[in-house]
Amino acid sequence: MTKKIIDFMNDNKQIENLLIDFYEAYYQNDLLKIYSFLDSSFQRAIPLNYFLIHSDYSIELGYLKAIKNICVCKEKNQAFAEVLLEFKENEMEIQFFLQTDYGGWKIDGDLFSKLREM
């Protein structure tokens, strides 16, 4: 009997795919999918129906131009990704904070307050 080797994506690739999928949902204005990418502590604090209708979460997230760096801290189950975003008049580099949540990577929901302040 041969052993089946499962090739799991590494954390960096998972995070990269998550960010790309998050922005694809944003481009399609799929708020439900955007919400699904956010960490469970954010989801507990902000119910889905509030997220869908409140203007605090209908903000400009920019256009994802590049994912520059991903740093994973396995001991804390946390990571950050430096991304280059393009807004109407300028480009900005920000950090997305992520954490493992129920077996997968999720984006820290504080992203919305950070971008709203800029």
mmCIF file of C-alpha atoms in Angstrom:
data_model
loop_
_atom_site.group_PDB
_atom_site.id
_atom_site.type_symbol
_atom_site.label_atom_id
_atom_site.label_comp_id
_atom_site.label_asym_id
_atom_site.label_seq_id
_atom_site.Cartn_x
_atom_site.Cartn_y
_atom_site.Cartn_z
ATOM 1 C CA MET A 1 0.000 0.000 0.000
ATOM 2 C CA THR A 2 1.401 3.368 -0.960
ATOM 3 C CA LYS A 3 1.049 6.350 1.298
ATOM 4 C CA LYS A 4 -0.810 9.271 -0.138
ATOM 5 C CA ILE A 5 1.067 12.491 0.355
ATOM 6 C CA ILE A 6 -1.118 15.530 0.795
ATOM 7 C CA ASP A 7 0.485 18.728 -0.428
ATOM 8 C CA PHE A 8 -0.929 21.502 1.739
ATOM 9 C CA MET A 9 -0.286 25.073 0.663
ATOM 10 C CA ASN A 10 2.060 26.900 2.951
ATOM 11 C CA ASP A 11 0.789 29.743 5.112
ATOM 12 C CA ASN A 12 2.141 32.471 2.841
ATOM 13 C CA LYS A 13 0.289 31.094 -0.169
ATOM 14 C CA GLN A 14 -2.916 30.689 1.839
ATOM 15 C CA ILE A 15 -2.701 34.308 3.011
ATOM 16 C CA GLU A 16 -1.931 35.556 -0.484
ATOM 17 C CA ASN A 17 -4.957 33.684 -1.874
ATOM 18 C CA LEU A 18 -7.138 34.998 0.963
ATOM 19 C CA LEU A 19 -6.218 38.606 0.205
ATOM 20 C CA ILE A 20 -6.810 38.150 -3.519
ATOM 21 C CA ASP A 21 -10.192 36.512 -2.864
ATOM 22 C CA PHE A 22 -11.096 39.253 -0.378
ATOM 23 C CA TYR A 23 -10.422 41.942 -2.979
ATOM 24 C CA GLU A 24 -12.261 40.029 -5.701
ATOM 25 C CA ALA A 25 -15.305 39.964 -3.396
ATOM 26 C CA TYR A 26 -14.837 43.704 -2.809
ATOM 27 C CA TYR A 27 -14.676 44.429 -6.562
ATOM 28 C CA GLN A 28 -17.925 42.477 -7.005
ATOM 29 C CA ASN A 29 -19.513 44.291 -4.032
ATOM 30 C CA ASP A 30 -20.201 40.916 -2.388
ATOM 31 C CA LEU A 31 -20.543 42.070 1.226
ATOM 32 C CA LEU A 32 -21.536 38.636 2.476
ATOM 33 C CA LYS A 33 -18.330 37.126 1.106
ATOM 34 C CA ILE A 34 -16.251 40.029 2.445
ATOM 35 C CA TYR A 35 -17.749 39.375 5.883
ATOM 36 C CA SER A 36 -16.818 35.698 5.647
ATOM 37 C CA PHE A 37 -13.122 36.616 5.349
ATOM 38 C CA LEU A 38 -13.152 38.542 8.647
ATOM 39 C CA ASP A 39 -12.124 37.025 11.974
ATOM 40 C CA SER A 40 -14.698 35.566 14.340
ATOM 41 C CA SER A 41 -14.078 38.159 17.068
ATOM 42 C CA PHE A 42 -15.123 40.860 14.595
ATOM 43 C CA GLN A 43 -18.126 38.801 13.539
ATOM 44 C CA ARG A 44 -19.204 38.343 17.169
ATOM 45 C CA ALA A 45 -18.939 42.103 17.778
ATOM 46 C CA ILE A 46 -20.568 43.170 14.486
ATOM 47 C CA PRO A 47 -23.551 41.055 13.414
ATOM 48 C CA LEU A 48 -23.944 40.345 9.704
ATOM 49 C CA ASN A 49 -27.145 42.373 9.297
ATOM 50 C CA TYR A 50 -25.412 45.427 10.839
ATOM 51 C CA PHE A 51 -22.372 44.925 8.600
ATOM 52 C CA LEU A 52 -24.543 44.749 5.491
ATOM 53 C CA ILE A 53 -26.450 47.980 6.105
ATOM 54 C CA HIS A 54 -24.161 50.251 8.127
ATOM 55 C CA SER A 55 -22.159 52.884 6.245
ATOM 56 C CA ASP A 56 -19.088 52.331 8.438
ATOM 57 C CA TYR A 57 -18.403 49.193 6.399
ATOM 58 C CA SER A 58 -19.187 50.607 2.941
ATOM 59 C CA ILE A 59 -15.831 52.283 2.620
ATOM 60 C CA GLU A 60 -13.273 52.529 -0.124
ATOM 61 C CA LEU A 61 -10.808 49.640 0.216
ATOM 62 C CA GLY A 62 -8.766 50.630 -2.826
ATOM 63 C CA TYR A 63 -7.427 48.438 -5.588
ATOM 64 C CA LEU A 64 -4.967 45.701 -4.619
ATOM 65 C CA LYS A 65 -1.840 46.398 -6.662
ATOM 66 C CA ALA A 66 0.638 44.121 -4.904
ATOM 67 C CA ILE A 67 1.228 41.936 -1.901
ATOM 68 C CA LYS A 68 4.717 42.956 -0.911
ATOM 69 C CA ASN A 69 5.549 40.900 2.159
ATOM 70 C CA ILE A 70 3.908 38.291 4.364
ATOM 71 C CA CYS A 71 5.256 37.520 7.813
ATOM 72 C CA VAL A 72 3.830 34.596 9.783
ATOM 73 C CA CYS A 73 4.286 34.002 13.512
ATOM 74 C CA LYS A 74 3.233 30.375 13.940
ATOM 75 C CA GLU A 75 3.625 30.458 17.734
ATOM 76 C CA LYS A 76 0.931 33.150 18.036
ATOM 77 C CA ASN A 77 -1.141 31.986 15.045
ATOM 78 C CA GLN A 78 -0.871 35.506 13.652
ATOM 79 C CA ALA A 79 0.476 37.102 10.525
ATOM 80 C CA PHE A 80 0.682 40.395 8.747
ATOM 81 C CA ALA A 81 0.837 41.224 5.090
ATOM 82 C CA GLU A 82 2.168 44.441 3.627
ATOM 83 C CA VAL A 83 0.061 45.372 0.616
ATOM 84 C CA LEU A 84 0.152 48.176 -1.903
ATOM 85 C CA LEU A 85 -3.270 49.682 -2.515
ATOM 86 C CA GLU A 86 -4.250 52.173 -5.157
ATOM 87 C CA PHE A 87 -6.886 54.753 -4.398
ATOM 88 C CA LYS A 88 -8.298 57.345 -6.797
ATOM 89 C CA GLU A 89 -5.465 59.815 -6.384
ATOM 90 C CA ASN A 90 -2.614 57.945 -4.727
ATOM 91 C CA GLU A 91 -1.037 54.684 -3.689
ATOM 92 C CA MET A 92 -0.698 53.596 -0.105
ATOM 93 C CA GLU A 93 1.083 50.752 1.607
ATOM 94 C CA ILE A 94 -0.767 49.289 4.594
ATOM 95 C CA GLN A 95 -0.553 46.197 6.756
ATOM 96 C CA PHE A 96 -3.303 43.638 6.989
ATOM 97 C CA PHE A 97 -3.276 41.708 10.239
ATOM 98 C CA LEU A 98 -4.470 38.109 10.099
ATOM 99 C CA GLN A 99 -4.982 35.272 12.521
ATOM 100 C CA THR A 100 -5.832 31.627 12.319
ATOM 101 C CA ASP A 101 -9.471 31.165 13.096
ATOM 102 C CA TYR A 102 -11.205 27.777 13.074
ATOM 103 C CA GLY A 103 -8.386 26.224 11.071
ATOM 104 C CA GLY A 104 -7.905 28.915 8.434
ATOM 105 C CA TRP A 105 -6.559 32.422 8.046
ATOM 106 C CA LYS A 106 -8.928 35.356 8.602
ATOM 107 C CA ILE A 107 -8.464 39.104 8.268
ATOM 108 C CA ASP A 108 -8.596 41.219 11.402
ATOM 109 C CA GLY A 109 -11.808 43.276 11.166
ATOM 110 C CA ASP A 110 -10.046 46.370 12.526
ATOM 111 C CA LEU A 111 -9.022 46.915 8.912
ATOM 112 C CA PHE A 112 -12.206 48.947 8.414
ATOM 113 C CA SER A 113 -11.470 51.414 11.188
ATOM 114 C CA LYS A 114 -7.857 51.741 10.011
ATOM 115 C CA LEU A 115 -8.895 52.560 6.431
ATOM 116 C CA ARG A 116 -11.704 54.848 7.542
ATOM 117 C CA GLU A 117 -9.177 56.985 9.444
ATOM 118 C CA MET A 118 -6.907 57.442 6.433
#
